[in-house]
PDB file of C-alpha atoms in Angstrom:
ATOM      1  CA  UNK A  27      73.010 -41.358-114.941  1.00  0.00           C
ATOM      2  CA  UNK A  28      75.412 -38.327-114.366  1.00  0.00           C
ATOM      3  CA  UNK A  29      77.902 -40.521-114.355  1.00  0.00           C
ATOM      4  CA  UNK A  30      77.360 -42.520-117.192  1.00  0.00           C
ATOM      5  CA  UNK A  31      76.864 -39.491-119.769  1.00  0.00           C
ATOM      6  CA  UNK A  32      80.328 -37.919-118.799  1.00  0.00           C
ATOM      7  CA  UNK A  33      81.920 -41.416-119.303  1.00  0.00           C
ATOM      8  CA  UNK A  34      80.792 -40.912-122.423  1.00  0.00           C
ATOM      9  CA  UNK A  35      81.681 -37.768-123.197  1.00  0.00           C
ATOM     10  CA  UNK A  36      85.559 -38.961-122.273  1.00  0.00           C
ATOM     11  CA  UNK A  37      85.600 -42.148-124.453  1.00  0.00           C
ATOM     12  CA  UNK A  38      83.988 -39.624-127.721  1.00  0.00           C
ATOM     13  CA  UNK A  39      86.665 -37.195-126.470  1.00  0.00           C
ATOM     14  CA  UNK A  40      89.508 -39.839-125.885  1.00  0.00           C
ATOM     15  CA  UNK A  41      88.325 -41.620-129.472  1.00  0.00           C
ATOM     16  CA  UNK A  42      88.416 -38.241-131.478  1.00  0.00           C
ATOM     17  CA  UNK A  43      91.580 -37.260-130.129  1.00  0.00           C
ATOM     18  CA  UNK A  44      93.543 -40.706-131.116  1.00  0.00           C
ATOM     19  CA  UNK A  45      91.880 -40.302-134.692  1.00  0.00           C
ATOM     20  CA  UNK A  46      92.887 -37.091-134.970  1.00  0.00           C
ATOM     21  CA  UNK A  47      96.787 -37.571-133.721  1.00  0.00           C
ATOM     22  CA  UNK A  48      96.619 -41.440-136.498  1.00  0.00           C
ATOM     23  CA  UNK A  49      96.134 -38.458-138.935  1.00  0.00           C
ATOM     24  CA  UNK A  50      98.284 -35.541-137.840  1.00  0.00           C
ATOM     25  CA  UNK A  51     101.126 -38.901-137.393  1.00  0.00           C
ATOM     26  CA  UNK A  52     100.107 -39.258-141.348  1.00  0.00           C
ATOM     27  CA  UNK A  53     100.229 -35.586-142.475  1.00  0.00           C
ATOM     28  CA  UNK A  54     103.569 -34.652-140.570  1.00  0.00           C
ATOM     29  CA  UNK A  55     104.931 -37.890-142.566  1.00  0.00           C
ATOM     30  CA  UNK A  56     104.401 -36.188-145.919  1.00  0.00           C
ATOM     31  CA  UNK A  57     106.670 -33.315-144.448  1.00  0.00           C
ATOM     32  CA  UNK A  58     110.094 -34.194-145.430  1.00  0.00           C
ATOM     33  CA  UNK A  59     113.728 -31.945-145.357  1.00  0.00           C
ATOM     34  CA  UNK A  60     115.612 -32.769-148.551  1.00  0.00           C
ATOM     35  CA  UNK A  61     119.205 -33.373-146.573  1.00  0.00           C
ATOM     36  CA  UNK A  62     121.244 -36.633-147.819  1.00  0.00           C
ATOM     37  CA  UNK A  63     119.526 -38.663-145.529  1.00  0.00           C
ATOM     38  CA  UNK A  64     115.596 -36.900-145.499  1.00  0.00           C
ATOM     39  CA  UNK A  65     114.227 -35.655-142.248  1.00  0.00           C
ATOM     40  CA  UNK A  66     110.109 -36.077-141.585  1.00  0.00           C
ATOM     41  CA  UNK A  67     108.429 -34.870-139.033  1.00  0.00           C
ATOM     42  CA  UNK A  68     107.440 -38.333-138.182  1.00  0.00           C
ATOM     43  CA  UNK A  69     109.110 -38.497-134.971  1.00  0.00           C
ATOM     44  CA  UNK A  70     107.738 -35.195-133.675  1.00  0.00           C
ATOM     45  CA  UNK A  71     104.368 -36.243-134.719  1.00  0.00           C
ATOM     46  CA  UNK A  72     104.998 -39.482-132.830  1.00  0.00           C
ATOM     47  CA  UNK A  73     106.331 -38.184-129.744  1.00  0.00           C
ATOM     48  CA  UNK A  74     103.572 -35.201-129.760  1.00  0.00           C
ATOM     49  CA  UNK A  75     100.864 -37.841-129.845  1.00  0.00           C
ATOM     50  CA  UNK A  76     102.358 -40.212-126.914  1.00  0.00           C
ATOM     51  CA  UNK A  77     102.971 -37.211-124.662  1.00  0.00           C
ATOM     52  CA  UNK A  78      99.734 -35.620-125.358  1.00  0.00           C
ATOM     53  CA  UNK A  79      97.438 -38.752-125.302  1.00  0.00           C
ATOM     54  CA  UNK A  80      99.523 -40.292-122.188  1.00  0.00           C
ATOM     55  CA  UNK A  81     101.401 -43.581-123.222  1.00  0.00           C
ATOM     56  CA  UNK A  82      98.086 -46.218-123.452  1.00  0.00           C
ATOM     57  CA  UNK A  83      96.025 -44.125-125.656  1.00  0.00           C
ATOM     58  CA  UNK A  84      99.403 -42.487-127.567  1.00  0.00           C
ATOM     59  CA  UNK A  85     100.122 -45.976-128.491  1.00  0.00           C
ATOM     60  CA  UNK A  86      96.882 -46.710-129.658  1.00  0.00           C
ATOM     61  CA  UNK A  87      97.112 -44.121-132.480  1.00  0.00           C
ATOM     62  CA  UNK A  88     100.121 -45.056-133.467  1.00  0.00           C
ATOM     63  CA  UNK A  89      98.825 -48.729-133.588  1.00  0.00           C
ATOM     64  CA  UNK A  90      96.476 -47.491-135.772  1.00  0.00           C
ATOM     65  CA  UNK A  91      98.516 -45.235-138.168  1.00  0.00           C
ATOM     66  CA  UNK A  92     100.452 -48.322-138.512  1.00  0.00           C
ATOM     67  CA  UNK A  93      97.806 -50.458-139.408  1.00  0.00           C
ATOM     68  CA  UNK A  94      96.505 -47.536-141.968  1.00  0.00           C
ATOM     69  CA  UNK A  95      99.500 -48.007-143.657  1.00  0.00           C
ATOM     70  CA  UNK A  96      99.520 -51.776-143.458  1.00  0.00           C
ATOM     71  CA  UNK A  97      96.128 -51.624-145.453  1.00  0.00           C
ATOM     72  CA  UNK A  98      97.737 -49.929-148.024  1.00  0.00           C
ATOM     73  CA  UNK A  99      97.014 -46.135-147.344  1.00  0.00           C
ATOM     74  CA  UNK A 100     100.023 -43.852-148.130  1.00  0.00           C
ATOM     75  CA  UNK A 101     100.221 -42.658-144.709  1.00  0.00           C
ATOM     76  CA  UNK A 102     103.968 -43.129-144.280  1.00  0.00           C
ATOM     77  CA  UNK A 103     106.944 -41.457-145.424  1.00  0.00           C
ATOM     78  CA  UNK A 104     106.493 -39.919-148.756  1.00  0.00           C
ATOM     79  CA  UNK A 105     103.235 -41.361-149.502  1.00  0.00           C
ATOM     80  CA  UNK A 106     104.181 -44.698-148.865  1.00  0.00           C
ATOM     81  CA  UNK A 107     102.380 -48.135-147.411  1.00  0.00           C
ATOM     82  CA  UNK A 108     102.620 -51.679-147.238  1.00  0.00           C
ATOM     83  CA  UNK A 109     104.168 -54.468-145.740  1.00  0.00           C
ATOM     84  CA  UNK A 110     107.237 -53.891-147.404  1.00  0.00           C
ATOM     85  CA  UNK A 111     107.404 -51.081-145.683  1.00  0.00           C
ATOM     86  CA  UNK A 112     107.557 -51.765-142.322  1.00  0.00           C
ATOM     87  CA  UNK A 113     110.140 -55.170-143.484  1.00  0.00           C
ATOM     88  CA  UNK A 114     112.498 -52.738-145.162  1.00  0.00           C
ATOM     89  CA  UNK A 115     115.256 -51.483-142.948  1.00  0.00           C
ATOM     90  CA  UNK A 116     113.773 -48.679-141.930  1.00  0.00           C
ATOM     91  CA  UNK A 117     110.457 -50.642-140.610  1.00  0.00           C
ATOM     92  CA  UNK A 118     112.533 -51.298-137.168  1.00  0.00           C
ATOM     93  CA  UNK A 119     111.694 -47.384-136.133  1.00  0.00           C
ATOM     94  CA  UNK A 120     108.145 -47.496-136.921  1.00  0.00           C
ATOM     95  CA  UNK A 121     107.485 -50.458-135.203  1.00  0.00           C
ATOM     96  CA  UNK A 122     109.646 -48.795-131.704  1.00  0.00           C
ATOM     97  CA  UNK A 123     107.272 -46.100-131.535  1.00  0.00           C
ATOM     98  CA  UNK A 124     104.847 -48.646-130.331  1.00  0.00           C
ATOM     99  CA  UNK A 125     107.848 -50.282-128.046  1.00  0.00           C
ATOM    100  CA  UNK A 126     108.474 -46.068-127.274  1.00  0.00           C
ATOM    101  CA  UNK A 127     105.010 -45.931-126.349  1.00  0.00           C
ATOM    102  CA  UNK A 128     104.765 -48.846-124.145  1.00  0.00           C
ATOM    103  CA  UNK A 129     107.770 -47.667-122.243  1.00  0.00           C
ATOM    104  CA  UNK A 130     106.608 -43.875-121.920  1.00  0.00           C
ATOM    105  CA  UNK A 131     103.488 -45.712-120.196  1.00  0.00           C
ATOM    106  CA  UNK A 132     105.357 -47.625-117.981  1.00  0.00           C
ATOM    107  CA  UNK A 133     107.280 -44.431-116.933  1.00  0.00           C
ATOM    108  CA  UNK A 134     103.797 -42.339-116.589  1.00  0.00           C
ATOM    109  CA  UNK A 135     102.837 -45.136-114.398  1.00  0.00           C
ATOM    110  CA  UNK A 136     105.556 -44.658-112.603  1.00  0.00           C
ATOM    111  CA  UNK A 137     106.402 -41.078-112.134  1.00  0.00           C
ATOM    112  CA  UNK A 138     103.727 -39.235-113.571  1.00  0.00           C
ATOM    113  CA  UNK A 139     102.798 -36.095-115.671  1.00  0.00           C
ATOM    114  CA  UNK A 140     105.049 -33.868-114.485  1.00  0.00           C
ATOM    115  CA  UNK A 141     107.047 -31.913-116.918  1.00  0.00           C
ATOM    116  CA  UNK A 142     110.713 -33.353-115.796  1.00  0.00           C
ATOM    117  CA  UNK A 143     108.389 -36.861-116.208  1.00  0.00           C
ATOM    118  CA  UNK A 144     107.312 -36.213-119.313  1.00  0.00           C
ATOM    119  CA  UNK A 145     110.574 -34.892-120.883  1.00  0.00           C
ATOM    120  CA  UNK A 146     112.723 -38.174-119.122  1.00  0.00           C
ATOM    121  CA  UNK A 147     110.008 -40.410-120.930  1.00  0.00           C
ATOM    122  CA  UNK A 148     110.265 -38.596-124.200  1.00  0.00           C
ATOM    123  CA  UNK A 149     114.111 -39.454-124.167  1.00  0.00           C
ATOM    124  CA  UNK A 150     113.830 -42.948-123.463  1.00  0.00           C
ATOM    125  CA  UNK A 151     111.532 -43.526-125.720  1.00  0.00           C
ATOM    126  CA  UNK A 152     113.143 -42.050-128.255  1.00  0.00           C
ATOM    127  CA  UNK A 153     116.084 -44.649-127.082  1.00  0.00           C
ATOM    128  CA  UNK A 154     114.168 -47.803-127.252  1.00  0.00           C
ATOM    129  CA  UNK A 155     113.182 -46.788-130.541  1.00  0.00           C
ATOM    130  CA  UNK A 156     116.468 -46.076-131.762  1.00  0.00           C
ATOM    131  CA  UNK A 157     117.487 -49.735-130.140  1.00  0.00           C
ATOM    132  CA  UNK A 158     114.764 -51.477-131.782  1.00  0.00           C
ATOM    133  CA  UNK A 159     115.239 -49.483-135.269  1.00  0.00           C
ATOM    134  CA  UNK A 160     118.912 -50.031-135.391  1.00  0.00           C
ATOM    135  CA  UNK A 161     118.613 -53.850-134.019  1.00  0.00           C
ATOM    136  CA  UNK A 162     116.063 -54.295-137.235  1.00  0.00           C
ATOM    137  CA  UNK A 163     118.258 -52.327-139.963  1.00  0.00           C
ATOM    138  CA  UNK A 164     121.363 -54.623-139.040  1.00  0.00           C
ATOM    139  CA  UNK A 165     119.156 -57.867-139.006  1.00  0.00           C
ATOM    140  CA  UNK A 166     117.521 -56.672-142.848  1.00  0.00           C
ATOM    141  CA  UNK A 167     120.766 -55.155-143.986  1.00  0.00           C
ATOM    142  CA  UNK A 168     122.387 -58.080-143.491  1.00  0.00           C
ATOM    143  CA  UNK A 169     120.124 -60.582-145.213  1.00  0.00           C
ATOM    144  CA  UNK A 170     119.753 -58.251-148.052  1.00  0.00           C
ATOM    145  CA  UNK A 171     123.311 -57.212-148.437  1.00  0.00           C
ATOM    146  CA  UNK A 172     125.553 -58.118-145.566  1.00  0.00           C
ATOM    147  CA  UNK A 173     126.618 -57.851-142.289  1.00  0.00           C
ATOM    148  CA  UNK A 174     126.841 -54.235-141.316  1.00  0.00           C
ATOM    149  CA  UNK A 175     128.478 -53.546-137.864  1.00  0.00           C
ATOM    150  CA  UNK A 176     126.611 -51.828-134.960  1.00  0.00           C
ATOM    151  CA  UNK A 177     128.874 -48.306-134.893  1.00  0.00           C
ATOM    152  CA  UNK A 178     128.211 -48.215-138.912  1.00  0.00           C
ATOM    153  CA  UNK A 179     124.722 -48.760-138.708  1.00  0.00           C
ATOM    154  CA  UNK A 180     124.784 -45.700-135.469  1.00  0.00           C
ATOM    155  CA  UNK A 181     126.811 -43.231-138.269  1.00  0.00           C
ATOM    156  CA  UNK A 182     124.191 -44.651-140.700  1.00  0.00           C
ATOM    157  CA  UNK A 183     120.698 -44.671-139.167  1.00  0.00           C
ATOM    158  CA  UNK A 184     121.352 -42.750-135.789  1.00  0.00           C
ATOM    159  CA  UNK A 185     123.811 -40.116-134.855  1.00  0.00           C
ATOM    160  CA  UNK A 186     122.549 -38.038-138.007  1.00  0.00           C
ATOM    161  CA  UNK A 187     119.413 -37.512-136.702  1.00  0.00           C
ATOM    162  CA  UNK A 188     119.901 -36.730-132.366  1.00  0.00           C
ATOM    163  CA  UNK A 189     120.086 -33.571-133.190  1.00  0.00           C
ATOM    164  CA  UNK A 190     116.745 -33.175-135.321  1.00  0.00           C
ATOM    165  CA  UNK A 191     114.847 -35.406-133.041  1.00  0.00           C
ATOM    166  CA  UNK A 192     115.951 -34.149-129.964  1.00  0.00           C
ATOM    167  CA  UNK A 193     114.957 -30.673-131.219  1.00  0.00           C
ATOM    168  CA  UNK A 194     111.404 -32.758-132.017  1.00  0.00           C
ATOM    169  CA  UNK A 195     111.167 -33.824-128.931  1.00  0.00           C
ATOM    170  CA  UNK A 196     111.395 -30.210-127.379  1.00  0.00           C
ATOM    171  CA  UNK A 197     108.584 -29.125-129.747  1.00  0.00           C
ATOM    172  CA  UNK A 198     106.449 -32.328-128.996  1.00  0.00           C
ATOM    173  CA  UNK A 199     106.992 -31.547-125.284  1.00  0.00           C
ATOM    174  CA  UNK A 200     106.393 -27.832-125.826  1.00  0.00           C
ATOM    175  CA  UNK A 201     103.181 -28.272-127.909  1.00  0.00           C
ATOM    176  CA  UNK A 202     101.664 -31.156-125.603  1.00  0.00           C
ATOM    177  CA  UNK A 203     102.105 -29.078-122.585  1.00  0.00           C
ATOM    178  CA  UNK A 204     100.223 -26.187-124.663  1.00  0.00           C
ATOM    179  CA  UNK A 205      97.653 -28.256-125.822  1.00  0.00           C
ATOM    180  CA  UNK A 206      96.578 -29.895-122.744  1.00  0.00           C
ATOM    181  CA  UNK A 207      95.925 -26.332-121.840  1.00  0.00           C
ATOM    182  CA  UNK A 208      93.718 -25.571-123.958  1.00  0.00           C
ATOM    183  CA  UNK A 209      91.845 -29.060-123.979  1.00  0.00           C
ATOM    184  CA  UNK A 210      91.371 -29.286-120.394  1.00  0.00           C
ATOM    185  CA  UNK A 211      87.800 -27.828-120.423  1.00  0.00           C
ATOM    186  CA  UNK A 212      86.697 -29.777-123.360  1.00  0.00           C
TER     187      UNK A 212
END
């Protein structure tokens, strides 16, 4: 019976938690730095969630943020939802968080929660969704205005923003260690 009521407690506790980061994922959205190409806190938000959560229950939220947005809530960028969103040419990056996620799982499976673990998954996540992003932008780009080749589309969609998501990442990383502090006698 012991059992059973702390089993409980951990799916309550696992449930709130991926509610909460579908929401924080929304909020840090709306954030946005007015450069030429705008900078959300999106990514951090993303990356926070899948290192804090662990990569299963990370990608879960962001499953579900996504699908928030699909319903028509303005939970993405600048208050935005739909379909058309995630089609556009942007849509690519949202949809490799959940290919980020998958892979930051696979490497928790395989190393573990170690910091040096953590941080190496954070960074190839943060690849594969910059693969899958920019392998989506050419594909849309294309049929909507042309063919746009792979080292434009990395000066367009990529290389402006290493250094802002790497220093995302840090925070993410940072924060998530911090948190699981605190949380772990909840």
């Amino acid at each position: 019976m012991m059992q059973n009521t702390e089993s409980n407690k951990n799916k309550t506790r696992d449930t709130v938690f991926i509610a909460l980061f579908a929401v924080l994922m929304a909020v840090c959205s709306w954030i946005s730095i007015p450069t030429a190409i705008p900078i959300t806190m999106q990514t951090f938000a993303v990356f926070l969630t899948l290192n804090f959560l662990g990569g299963k229950k990370g990608t879960v939220s962001v499953c579900i943020y996504l699908l928030l947005g699909l319903i028509g809530l303005p939970v993405y960028a600048h208050f935005t939802s739909g379909i058309g969103m995630l089609m556009g040419t942007t849509g690519g990056y949202m949809i490799g968080w959940i290919f980020s996620g998958l892979v930051m799982w696979l490497l928790e499976k395989l190393l573990g929660r170690k910091l040096w673990a953590q941080a190496v998954s954070m960074l190839v996540g943060l690849v594969v969704c910059y693969i899958a992003g920019t392998a989506w932008f050419m594909v849309v780009y294309a049929q909507n205005t042309g063919p746009v080749g792979l080292w434009t589309a990395l000066l367009w969609c990529v290389i402006p923003f290493i250094i802002p998501d790497l220093a995302k990442l840090g925070l993410a990383l940072w924060l998530s260690q911090r948190l699981e502090k605190i949380t772990r006698s909840m």
